[in-house]
Coordinates of C-alpha atoms in Angstrom, one line a residue:
M135 CA -24.3 6.2 17.5
M136 CA -25.4 9.7 18.4
H137 CA -26.6 12.1 15.7
R138 CA -24.4 15.1 15.3
R139 CA -27.2 17.7 14.8
A140 CA -29.1 16.5 17.8
L141 CA -26.3 17.5 20.2
L142 CA -25.7 21.0 18.8
G143 CA -28.1 22.7 21.2
S144 CA -26.9 21.0 24.3
L145 CA -23.3 21.8 23.4
A146 CA -23.9 25.5 22.6
G147 CA -23.8 26.6 26.3
A148 CA -20.4 25.1 26.8
S149 CA -19.0 26.0 23.4
A150 CA -16.9 29.0 24.6
T151 CA -15.1 27.0 27.3
L152 CA -14.6 23.9 25.3
G153 CA -13.6 25.7 22.2
Q154 CA -11.0 27.6 24.1
A155 CA -9.5 24.4 25.6
S156 CA -9.6 22.6 22.2
A157 CA -7.9 25.4 20.4
Q158 CA -4.8 25.3 22.6
E159 CA -2.0 24.1 20.3
N160 CA -0.3 22.2 23.1
T161 CA -3.4 20.0 23.6
Y162 CA -3.4 16.7 21.7
A163 CA -6.1 14.6 23.3
T164 CA -6.2 12.0 20.5
P165 CA -2.9 10.1 20.3
G166 CA -2.1 8.9 16.8
P167 CA -1.0 5.4 15.8
P168 CA 2.5 4.2 16.5
Q169 CA 5.1 5.6 14.2
P170 CA 6.9 3.0 12.1
F171 CA 10.3 4.8 12.2
P172 CA 12.1 7.5 14.1
P173 CA 12.1 11.1 12.7
E174 CA 15.7 10.7 11.4
V175 CA 14.4 8.3 8.8
F176 CA 12.0 10.8 7.3
R177 CA 14.5 13.6 7.5
E178 CA 17.0 11.6 5.5
R179 CA 14.4 10.7 2.9
R180 CA 13.5 14.4 2.5
R181 CA 17.2 15.3 2.2
R182 CA 17.6 12.7 -0.6
L183 CA 14.6 14.1 -2.4
M184 CA 15.7 17.7 -2.0
D185 CA 19.1 16.7 -3.6
Q186 CA 17.1 15.9 -6.7
I187 CA 15.0 19.0 -6.9
R188 CA 17.8 21.6 -6.4
G189 CA 16.6 24.9 -7.7
G190 CA 12.9 24.1 -7.3
V191 CA 10.0 24.0 -4.9
A192 CA 7.8 20.9 -4.4
V193 CA 4.5 20.5 -2.6
I194 CA 3.3 17.0 -1.5
Y195 CA -0.2 16.9 -0.2
S196 CA -1.7 14.4 2.4
A197 CA -4.9 12.6 1.7
T198 CA -8.2 14.5 2.1
T199 CA -9.8 11.5 3.9
L200 CA -8.6 8.4 5.7
E201 CA -11.5 6.3 4.5
G202 CA -10.7 3.8 1.8
E203 CA -7.0 3.7 1.0
G204 CA -5.9 5.9 3.9
Q205 CA -3.0 8.3 4.0
D206 CA -1.3 9.4 0.7
P207 CA 1.7 7.0 0.6
N208 CA 4.1 9.7 -0.7
F209 CA 3.2 12.0 2.2
L210 CA 3.5 9.1 4.7
Y211 CA 6.8 8.1 3.3
L212 CA 8.3 11.6 3.7
T213 CA 6.7 12.6 7.0
G214 CA 5.6 9.6 9.0
I215 CA 2.2 11.2 9.6
A216 CA -0.5 8.5 9.0
D217 CA -3.6 10.0 10.6
E218 CA -3.8 13.6 9.6
V219 CA -5.7 14.9 6.5
N220 CA -5.7 18.1 4.4
C221 CA -2.0 18.8 5.1
A222 CA 0.9 19.6 2.8
L223 CA 4.7 19.2 2.9
V224 CA 6.7 21.9 1.1
L225 CA 10.3 21.3 0.2
A226 CA 12.4 24.3 -1.0
P227 CA 16.1 23.3 -0.8
E228 CA 17.3 26.7 -2.0
E229 CA 15.6 28.6 0.8
R230 CA 18.1 30.0 3.3
I231 CA 16.1 29.0 6.4
N232 CA 12.9 27.1 5.8
K233 CA 14.0 24.4 3.5
E234 CA 11.1 22.1 4.6
T235 CA 7.8 23.2 6.0
L236 CA 4.8 21.2 7.1
F237 CA 1.3 22.7 6.8
L238 CA -1.3 21.1 9.1
A239 CA -5.0 21.4 8.6
N240 CA -6.7 24.4 10.1
R241 CA -8.3 23.7 13.4
D242 CA -12.0 22.8 13.3
I243 CA -13.4 22.7 16.9
E244 CA -16.8 21.2 16.0
S245 CA -15.1 18.4 13.9
E246 CA -12.7 17.7 16.7
R247 CA -15.5 17.2 19.2
W248 CA -16.6 14.2 17.1
E249 CA -13.4 12.9 15.7
G250 CA -10.7 13.9 18.2
A251 CA -8.2 16.7 18.4
R252 CA -6.0 17.2 15.5
M253 CA -2.2 17.4 15.7
P254 CA -1.0 20.6 17.3
L255 CA 1.8 22.9 16.2
G256 CA 4.9 22.3 18.3
S257 CA 7.2 19.6 19.6
E258 CA 4.8 16.7 18.8
V259 CA 5.1 17.3 15.1
E260 CA 8.9 17.5 15.2
R261 CA 9.0 14.3 17.3
I262 CA 7.3 12.4 14.6
T263 CA 8.5 14.1 11.4
G264 CA 11.8 15.8 12.3
I265 CA 10.3 19.0 10.8
A266 CA 10.7 22.1 13.0
N267 CA 8.9 24.6 10.8
V268 CA 5.2 23.9 11.1
S269 CA 2.2 26.1 10.1
R270 CA -1.4 25.9 9.3
M271 CA -2.8 25.4 5.8
G272 CA -4.2 28.9 5.6
G273 CA -0.7 30.2 4.9
L274 CA 0.2 27.6 2.2
G275 CA -0.5 29.6 -0.9
G276 CA 1.2 32.7 0.2
Q277 CA 4.4 31.0 1.4
V278 CA 4.7 28.8 -1.7
T279 CA 4.2 31.8 -4.0
G280 CA 7.0 33.6 -2.3
M281 CA 9.3 30.6 -2.5
A282 CA 8.4 30.0 -6.2
S283 CA 9.2 33.7 -7.0
R284 CA 12.7 33.2 -5.6
A285 CA 13.3 29.7 -7.1
G286 CA 11.6 30.2 -10.5
K287 CA 10.6 26.5 -10.7
L288 CA 7.9 24.3 -9.2
C289 CA 8.4 20.6 -9.2
F290 CA 5.2 18.5 -9.8
M291 CA 5.5 15.4 -7.7
G292 CA 2.2 13.9 -8.8
P293 CA -0.1 12.2 -8.8
L294 CA -0.3 11.7 -12.5
A295 CA -4.0 11.9 -13.6
G296 CA -5.9 10.7 -16.6
P297 CA -7.6 13.1 -19.0
N298 CA -11.0 12.8 -17.2
A299 CA -9.6 12.9 -13.7
P300 CA -9.7 16.0 -11.4
V301 CA -6.7 18.2 -11.7
P302 CA -4.2 17.2 -8.9
R303 CA -4.2 19.8 -6.0
A304 CA -0.5 20.5 -6.4
L305 CA -0.9 21.2 -10.1
E306 CA -3.9 23.5 -9.5
L307 CA -1.8 25.4 -6.9
Y308 CA 1.1 25.7 -9.3
R309 CA -1.0 27.0 -12.1
N310 CA -2.5 29.6 -9.8
I311 CA 1.0 30.7 -8.8
Q312 CA 2.0 31.0 -12.4
T313 CA -0.8 33.5 -13.0
R314 CA 0.6 35.7 -10.2
V315 CA 4.3 35.2 -10.8
P316 CA 5.2 35.4 -14.5
G317 CA 8.2 33.2 -15.5
V318 CA 7.7 30.4 -13.0
S319 CA 8.0 27.1 -14.7
I320 CA 6.5 23.7 -13.7
E321 CA 8.8 20.7 -14.0
Q322 CA 7.5 17.1 -14.3
S323 CA 9.0 15.3 -11.4
A324 CA 6.3 12.7 -10.6
M325 CA 8.6 9.7 -10.7
M326 CA 11.2 11.0 -8.1
I327 CA 9.4 9.6 -5.1
P328 CA 8.3 6.3 -6.7
Y329 CA 11.9 5.6 -7.7
M330 CA 12.9 6.1 -4.0
R331 CA 10.0 3.9 -2.8
E332 CA 10.8 1.2 -5.3
Q333 CA 14.2 0.5 -3.6
K334 CA 13.2 -0.7 -0.1
E335 CA 15.4 0.2 2.8
P336 CA 16.3 -2.7 5.2
R337 CA 14.0 -1.2 7.8
E338 CA 11.1 -1.3 5.3
V339 CA 11.9 -4.9 4.4
E340 CA 11.6 -5.9 8.1
K341 CA 8.1 -4.4 8.3
I342 CA 7.1 -6.3 5.1
R343 CA 8.4 -9.5 6.7
R344 CA 6.2 -8.9 9.7
A345 CA 3.2 -8.4 7.3
I346 CA 4.2 -11.7 5.6
T347 CA 4.3 -13.5 8.9
A348 CA 0.7 -12.5 9.7
T349 CA -0.4 -13.3 6.1
E350 CA 1.2 -16.8 6.3
R351 CA -0.7 -17.4 9.6
G352 CA -3.9 -16.5 7.8
H353 CA -3.2 -18.9 4.9
R354 CA -2.2 -21.8 7.1
A355 CA -5.4 -21.4 9.2
A356 CA -7.6 -21.2 6.1
M357 CA -6.1 -24.3 4.5
R358 CA -6.4 -26.4 7.7
R359 CA -9.8 -25.2 9.0
A360 CA -11.9 -24.6 5.8
R361 CA -14.6 -27.3 5.4
V362 CA -17.3 -28.3 3.0
G363 CA -20.5 -26.4 3.9
M364 CA -18.7 -23.3 5.1
H365 CA -19.4 -20.0 3.3
E366 CA -16.5 -18.2 1.7
Y367 CA -17.0 -15.4 4.3
D368 CA -16.4 -18.0 7.1
V369 CA -13.0 -18.6 5.6
K370 CA -12.4 -14.8 5.5
D371 CA -13.3 -14.5 9.2
I372 CA -10.7 -17.2 10.0
I373 CA -8.0 -15.4 8.0
E374 CA -8.6 -12.0 9.4
F375 CA -8.8 -13.1 13.0
E376 CA -5.3 -14.6 12.5
F377 CA -4.0 -11.3 11.1
R378 CA -5.0 -9.5 14.2
A379 CA -3.7 -12.3 16.5
E380 CA -0.3 -11.8 14.8
G381 CA -0.3 -8.1 15.5
A382 CA -1.3 -6.8 12.0
R383 CA -3.2 -3.5 12.3
G384 CA -5.2 -4.1 9.2
M385 CA -5.5 -5.6 5.7
A386 CA -3.5 -4.5 2.7
F387 CA -6.7 -5.0 0.6
P388 CA -10.1 -6.8 1.1
S389 CA -9.4 -10.5 1.3
I390 CA -10.5 -12.6 -1.7
V391 CA -11.8 -16.1 -1.1
G392 CA -13.4 -17.9 -4.1
A393 CA -14.5 -21.5 -4.1
G394 CA -15.3 -23.7 -7.1
R395 CA -16.1 -21.6 -10.2
N396 CA -15.4 -18.5 -8.2
S397 CA -11.8 -19.4 -8.0
A398 CA -11.7 -18.7 -11.7
V399 CA -12.8 -15.0 -11.2
L400 CA -9.7 -12.8 -10.9
H401 CA -10.8 -10.5 -8.2
Y402 CA -14.0 -12.2 -7.0
P403 CA -15.9 -9.5 -5.1
L404 CA -18.4 -11.6 -3.2
D405 CA -18.1 -14.1 -0.4
T406 CA -21.5 -15.7 -0.1
N407 CA -20.9 -19.0 -1.9
T408 CA -21.1 -22.3 0.0
I409 CA -18.0 -24.5 -0.4
Q410 CA -18.9 -27.8 -2.1
A411 CA -17.2 -31.1 -2.0
G412 CA -14.4 -31.2 -4.7
D413 CA -14.0 -27.5 -4.8
M414 CA -10.7 -25.7 -5.2
V415 CA -10.5 -22.7 -2.9
L416 CA -8.5 -19.6 -3.9
C417 CA -7.4 -17.3 -1.1
D418 CA -5.7 -14.0 -2.1
L419 CA -4.9 -12.0 1.0
G420 CA -2.5 -9.7 2.6
A421 CA -2.0 -8.3 6.1
K422 CA -0.6 -4.8 6.8
Y423 CA 2.0 -4.2 9.5
D424 CA 3.0 -0.6 10.4
Y425 CA 1.6 0.5 7.0
Y426 CA 3.6 -2.0 5.0
C427 CA 1.7 -4.6 3.0
A428 CA 2.0 -8.3 2.1
D429 CA 0.2 -10.1 -0.8
I430 CA 0.2 -13.9 -1.1
T431 CA -2.2 -16.2 -2.9
R432 CA -2.7 -19.9 -2.4
T433 CA -5.2 -22.3 -4.0
F434 CA -6.0 -25.6 -2.3
P435 CA -8.4 -28.5 -2.7
I436 CA -11.1 -28.5 0.0
S437 CA -10.9 -32.3 0.0
G438 CA -7.3 -32.1 1.1
R439 CA -6.1 -33.9 -2.0
F440 CA -5.7 -32.6 -5.5
N441 CA -7.4 -34.7 -8.2
D442 CA -5.5 -35.4 -11.4
E443 CA -6.8 -32.4 -13.3
Q444 CA -6.4 -30.0 -10.4
R445 CA -2.8 -31.3 -9.8
R446 CA -1.9 -30.9 -13.5
I447 CA -3.1 -27.3 -13.7
Y448 CA -1.6 -26.5 -10.3
E449 CA 1.8 -27.8 -11.2
L450 CA 1.8 -25.9 -14.5
V451 CA 1.2 -22.7 -12.6
L452 CA 3.9 -23.5 -10.1
Q453 CA 6.3 -24.3 -13.0
A454 CA 5.5 -20.9 -14.5
Q455 CA 6.2 -19.2 -11.2
E456 CA 9.5 -21.0 -10.8
A457 CA 10.6 -20.1 -14.4
A458 CA 10.0 -16.4 -13.6
F459 CA 11.9 -16.6 -10.3
R460 CA 14.9 -18.1 -12.0
V461 CA 15.2 -15.1 -14.2
A462 CA 14.9 -12.5 -11.4
R463 CA 18.1 -10.6 -10.4
P464 CA 19.4 -7.1 -10.3
G465 CA 19.4 -5.3 -13.7
V466 CA 16.7 -7.5 -15.3
H467 CA 13.5 -6.0 -16.6
Y468 CA 10.3 -7.3 -15.1
S469 CA 9.1 -8.1 -18.7
A470 CA 11.7 -10.9 -18.8
L471 CA 10.0 -12.6 -15.8
Q472 CA 6.6 -12.2 -17.6
D473 CA 8.1 -13.8 -20.8
A474 CA 9.4 -16.7 -18.8
A475 CA 6.1 -17.5 -17.3
D476 CA 4.2 -16.9 -20.5
N477 CA 6.5 -19.4 -22.3
V478 CA 5.4 -22.2 -19.9
F479 CA 1.8 -21.6 -20.5
R480 CA 2.3 -21.2 -24.2
Q481 CA 4.0 -24.5 -24.5
A482 CA 1.2 -26.1 -22.6
G483 CA -1.4 -24.6 -25.0
L484 CA -3.0 -22.6 -22.1
I485 CA -1.7 -19.0 -22.6
D486 CA -5.2 -17.8 -23.3
S487 CA -6.2 -18.9 -19.8
F488 CA -3.6 -16.6 -18.2
W489 CA -5.6 -13.3 -18.1
H490 CA -3.4 -10.8 -16.2
G491 CA 0.0 -9.4 -15.7
L492 CA 2.6 -11.5 -13.8
G493 CA 2.8 -9.3 -10.7
H494 CA 3.5 -5.9 -9.1
F495 CA 5.6 -4.1 -6.6
V496 CA 4.6 -4.2 -2.9
G497 CA 5.3 -1.8 -0.1
L498 CA 3.3 1.0 1.5
E499 CA 0.7 0.1 -1.1
V500 CA -0.2 -3.4 -2.2
H501 CA 0.3 -2.3 -5.8
D502 CA 3.3 -0.1 -4.8
A503 CA 5.2 2.6 -6.6
G504 CA 7.8 1.7 -9.1
D505 CA 8.7 1.7 -12.8
Y506 CA 8.3 -1.6 -14.7
N507 CA 10.2 -0.2 -17.6
R508 CA 13.4 0.2 -15.6
P509 CA 15.7 -2.7 -14.7
L510 CA 14.9 -4.2 -11.3
P511 CA 17.1 -2.5 -8.6
V512 CA 18.4 -3.9 -5.4
G513 CA 15.7 -3.5 -2.8
A514 CA 12.8 -4.0 -5.2
C515 CA 10.0 -6.0 -3.5
F516 CA 7.4 -7.6 -5.9
T517 CA 5.1 -10.5 -6.5
I518 CA 5.1 -13.2 -9.1
E519 CA 1.6 -14.5 -9.4
P520 CA 0.8 -16.6 -12.5
G521 CA -2.6 -18.2 -12.8
L522 CA -4.8 -20.3 -15.0
Y523 CA -8.5 -19.7 -15.0
L524 CA -10.8 -22.5 -16.4
P525 CA -14.4 -21.6 -15.6
D526 CA -15.6 -24.3 -18.0
R527 CA -13.8 -26.9 -15.8
G528 CA -15.1 -25.3 -12.6
F529 CA -11.9 -23.9 -11.1
G530 CA -8.9 -21.6 -11.4
V531 CA -5.5 -21.7 -9.8
R532 CA -3.3 -18.7 -8.8
I533 CA -0.1 -18.9 -6.8
E534 CA 1.3 -15.6 -5.7
D535 CA 4.6 -15.1 -3.8
M536 CA 6.7 -12.2 -2.8
Y537 CA 10.3 -11.7 -3.8
L538 CA 13.2 -9.2 -3.0
I539 CA 16.0 -8.3 -5.3
T540 CA 19.3 -8.6 -3.5
R541 CA 22.8 -7.8 -4.5
N542 CA 23.4 -11.5 -5.3
G543 CA 20.1 -12.4 -6.9
C544 CA 16.6 -12.7 -5.7
E545 CA 15.2 -13.8 -2.4
H546 CA 11.9 -15.8 -2.2
M547 CA 10.4 -14.0 0.8
T548 CA 7.3 -16.2 1.2
A549 CA 8.9 -19.7 0.7
S550 CA 7.7 -20.9 4.1
V551 CA 4.0 -20.7 3.1
P552 CA 2.9 -24.2 1.9
R553 CA 3.1 -24.0 -1.9
T554 CA 4.0 -27.3 -3.6
V555 CA 1.4 -30.0 -4.0
A556 CA 3.1 -32.1 -1.3
E557 CA 3.4 -29.2 1.1
V558 CA -0.2 -28.1 0.7
E559 CA -1.6 -31.7 1.1
A560 CA 0.6 -32.3 4.1
W561 CA -0.4 -29.1 5.9
I562 CA -4.1 -29.7 5.4
A563 CA -3.7 -33.3 6.7
G564 CA -2.2 -32.0 9.9
G565 CA 1.5 -32.2 9.2
A566 CA 4.1 -29.7 10.3

């Protein structure tokens, strides 16, 4: 890789010409990733959100970097923009003309030489987002101040932050506006978008199903091809190759593969252990398809057959998962599912070996937005993942599946992934 500073001298002579070309707003030399949905989808989501913030103004920021967790999921959900940073969406439903405005990052010619041209103002933005009014971030503060002075209310959409965390950018902007415009209030609205995201649209469910298909392929390959003497990272390589072969663009989170005692570590961070004869192998993994995540865990015996102790613990975990699944339906609180699983382990005298919550919502994030204190709505997509962790016996078991609340009950979305003792053993042995 070339060093940025070393090229500055050689680029200087051409800077005027190149800068002039790069600055043209109709030039977009770096095409972005494919968009998951047409612009009408994002326009409708914004309309629904604006219906809730009547009389107010809301600012939703993009991520500041795409490294790590990538685009801010609320910004992506409302705009469809996945690969632009330092942007902001402003919603002002009471404005006569500009009810929605997108502010893109200011142009940085030097940065664009290394990282590619940023999104230009103009038709490309509207094609992706459905937003016609687009400006640069330099004008954000002034425009929002004017809108706030007319509306009298700023709606804080999050993120919620702990006492020691940095002040969220939107809240910092709002407080600055309050000092300039007396009488403007700040309203806590941080759960509006999470409530929307919690209820998956059918088109979102289809993306999640594609992510599940890739994840299932990874699990099946791991079960069948893992061998004694392999390293845990060898199994990860098998899994992640299958993700890509199925069309997944990335991983929902770093794959977890733990063998032997490592299968009793909740989020085992390493992958250097050598798989030994008799080990249980825990694989917790998820592909990402068009920005939507899957999350499935399977635990299997490297020998291909569960011994008596492994089978007993495995079937207890499976029993707990089934107990929770039977409770799941619209209007039930997630805590009822947790109680059902806990009761299985409590009756077996193993509740102290279940070390974590039962599951989480899944969507644009692997631990997706939602409210566990509300009844489960139709469209909620979540995991049920009980586990028993027995390091003193040299293994742990976790079984994680994904579910969807429907009008008539609850769908087990990942039922095709080998799960019962008989299914796992048959698949490892080469069965269909």
